[in-house]
CSV table of C-alpha atoms in Angstrom, one decimal:
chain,number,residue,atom,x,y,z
X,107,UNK,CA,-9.1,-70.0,90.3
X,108,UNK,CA,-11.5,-67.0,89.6
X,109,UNK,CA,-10.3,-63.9,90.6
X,110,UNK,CA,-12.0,-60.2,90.4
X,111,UNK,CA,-9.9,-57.5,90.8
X,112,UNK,CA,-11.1,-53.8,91.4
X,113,UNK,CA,-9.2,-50.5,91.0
X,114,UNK,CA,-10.4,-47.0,90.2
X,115,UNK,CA,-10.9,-46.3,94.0
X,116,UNK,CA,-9.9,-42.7,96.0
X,117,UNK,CA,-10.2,-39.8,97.2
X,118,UNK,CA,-12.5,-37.1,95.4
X,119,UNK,CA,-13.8,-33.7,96.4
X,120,UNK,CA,-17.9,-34.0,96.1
X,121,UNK,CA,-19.3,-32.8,92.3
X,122,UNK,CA,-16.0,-35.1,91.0
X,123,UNK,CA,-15.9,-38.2,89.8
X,124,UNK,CA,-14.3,-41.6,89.6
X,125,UNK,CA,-14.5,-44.5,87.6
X,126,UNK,CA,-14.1,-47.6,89.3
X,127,UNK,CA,-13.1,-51.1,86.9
X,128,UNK,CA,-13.3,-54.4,87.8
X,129,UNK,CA,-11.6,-57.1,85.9
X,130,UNK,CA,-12.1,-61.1,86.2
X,131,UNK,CA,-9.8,-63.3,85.2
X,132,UNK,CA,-10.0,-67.2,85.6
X,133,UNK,CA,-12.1,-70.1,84.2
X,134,UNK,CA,-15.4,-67.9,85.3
X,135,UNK,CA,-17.9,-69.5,82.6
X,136,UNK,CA,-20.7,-67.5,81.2
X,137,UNK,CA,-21.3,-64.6,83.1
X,138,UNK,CA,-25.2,-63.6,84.4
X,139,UNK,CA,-24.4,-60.5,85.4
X,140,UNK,CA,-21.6,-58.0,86.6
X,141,UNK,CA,-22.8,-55.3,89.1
X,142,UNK,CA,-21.1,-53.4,92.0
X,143,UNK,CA,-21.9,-52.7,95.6
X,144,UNK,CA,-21.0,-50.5,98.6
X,145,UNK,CA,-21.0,-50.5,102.1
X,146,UNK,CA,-21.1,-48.1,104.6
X,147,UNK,CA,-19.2,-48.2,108.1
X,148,UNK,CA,-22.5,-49.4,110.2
X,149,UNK,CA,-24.5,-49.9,107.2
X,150,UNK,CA,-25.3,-53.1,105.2
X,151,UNK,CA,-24.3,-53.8,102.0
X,152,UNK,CA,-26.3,-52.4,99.3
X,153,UNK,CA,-26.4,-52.8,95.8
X,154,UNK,CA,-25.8,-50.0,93.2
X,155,UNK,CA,-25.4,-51.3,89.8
X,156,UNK,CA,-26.1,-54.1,87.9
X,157,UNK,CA,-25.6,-55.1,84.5
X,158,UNK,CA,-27.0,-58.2,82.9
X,159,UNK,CA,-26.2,-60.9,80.5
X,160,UNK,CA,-28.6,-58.3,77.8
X,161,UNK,CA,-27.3,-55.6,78.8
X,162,UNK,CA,-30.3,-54.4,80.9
X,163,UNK,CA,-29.2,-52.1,83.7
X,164,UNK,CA,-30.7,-51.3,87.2
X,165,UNK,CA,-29.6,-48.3,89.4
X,166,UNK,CA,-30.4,-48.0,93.1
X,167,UNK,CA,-32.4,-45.0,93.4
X,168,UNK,CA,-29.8,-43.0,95.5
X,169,UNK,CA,-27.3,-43.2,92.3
X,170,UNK,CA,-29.7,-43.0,89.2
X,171,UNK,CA,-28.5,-40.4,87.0
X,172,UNK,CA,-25.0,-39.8,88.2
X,173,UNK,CA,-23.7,-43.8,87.7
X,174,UNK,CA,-23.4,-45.9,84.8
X,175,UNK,CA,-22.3,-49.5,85.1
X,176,UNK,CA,-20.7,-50.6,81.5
X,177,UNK,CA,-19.1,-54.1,80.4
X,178,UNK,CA,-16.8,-54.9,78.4
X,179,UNK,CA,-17.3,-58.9,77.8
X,180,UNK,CA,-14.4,-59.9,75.7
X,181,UNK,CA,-12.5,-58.6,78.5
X,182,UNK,CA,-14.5,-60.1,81.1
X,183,UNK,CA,-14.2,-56.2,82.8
X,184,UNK,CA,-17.0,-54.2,84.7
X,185,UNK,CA,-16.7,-50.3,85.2
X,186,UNK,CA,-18.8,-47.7,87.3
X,187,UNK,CA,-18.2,-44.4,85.9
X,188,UNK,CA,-19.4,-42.0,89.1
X,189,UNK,CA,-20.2,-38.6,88.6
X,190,UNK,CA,-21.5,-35.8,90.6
X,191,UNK,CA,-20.2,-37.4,93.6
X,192,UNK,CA,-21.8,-37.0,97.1
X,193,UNK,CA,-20.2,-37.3,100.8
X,194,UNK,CA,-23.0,-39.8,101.0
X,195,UNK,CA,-21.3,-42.5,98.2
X,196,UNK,CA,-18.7,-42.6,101.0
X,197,UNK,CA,-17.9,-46.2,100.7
X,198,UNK,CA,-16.1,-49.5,100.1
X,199,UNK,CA,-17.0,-50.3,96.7
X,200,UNK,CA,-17.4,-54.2,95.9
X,201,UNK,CA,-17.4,-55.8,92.6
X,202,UNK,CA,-19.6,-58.7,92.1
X,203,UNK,CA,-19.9,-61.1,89.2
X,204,UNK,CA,-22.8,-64.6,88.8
X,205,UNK,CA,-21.4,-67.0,86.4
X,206,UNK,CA,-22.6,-70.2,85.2
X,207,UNK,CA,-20.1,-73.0,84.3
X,208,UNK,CA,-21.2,-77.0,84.3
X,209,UNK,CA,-24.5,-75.9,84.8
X,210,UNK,CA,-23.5,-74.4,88.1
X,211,UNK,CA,-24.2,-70.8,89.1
X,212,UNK,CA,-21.2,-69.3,91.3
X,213,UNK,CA,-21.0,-66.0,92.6
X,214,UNK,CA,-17.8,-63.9,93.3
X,215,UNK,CA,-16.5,-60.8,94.4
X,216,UNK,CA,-13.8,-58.8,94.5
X,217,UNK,CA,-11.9,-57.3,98.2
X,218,UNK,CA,-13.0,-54.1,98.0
X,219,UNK,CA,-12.2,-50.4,96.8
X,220,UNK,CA,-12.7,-47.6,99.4
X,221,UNK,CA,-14.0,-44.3,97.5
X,222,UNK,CA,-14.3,-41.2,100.2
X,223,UNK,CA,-15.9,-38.3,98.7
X,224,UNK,CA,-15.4,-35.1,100.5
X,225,UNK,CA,-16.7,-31.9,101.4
């Protein structure tokens, strides 16, 4: 049973920060890539990070420069260090994780962390 599980979520005053982790636990296999996303009441959801087997990261363009996505593999852990935090990152935060195992590619993700950024 693979499980992610997100924390780091809250409440932050815009210019702050947050970092958000993810851990996975289970028999998960080799991990592809661990990346987060967000979405927005009315919105789809959108991608934000993504970090890959090489360690090769992509930003969406709306976050370049204030996020870093980072991986810890021996831990199986994902974290999104947010800074300079805008009203507009106002949203649930998913954690998402591509795994092979028996030559099977899964996907997962974790429930969710809300991070509201005020003015």
């Amino acid at each position: 049973q693979v499980q992610l599980e997100e924390s780091g979520g809250g409440l932050v005053e815009a210019g702050g920060s947050l970092r958000l982790s993810c851990a996975a636990s289970g028999s998960i296999g080799s991990i592809d890539l661990m990346g987060w996303y967000r979405q927005a009441p009315g919105k789809q959801r959108e991608l934000v990070a993504v970090i890959i087997s090489s360690g090769s990261t992509n930003y969406a363009d709306s976050v370049k420069g204030r996020f870093t996505i980072a991986r810890d593999n021996g831990k199986n852990m994902v974290y999104l260090q947010m800074d300079s935090l805008k009203p507009e990152d106002t949203a649930v935060y998913f954690c998402n994780v591509r795994a092979t195992r028996f030559l099977r590619v899964n996907e997962y993700w974790g429930q969710g962390t809300q991070v509201t950024v005020s003015s």
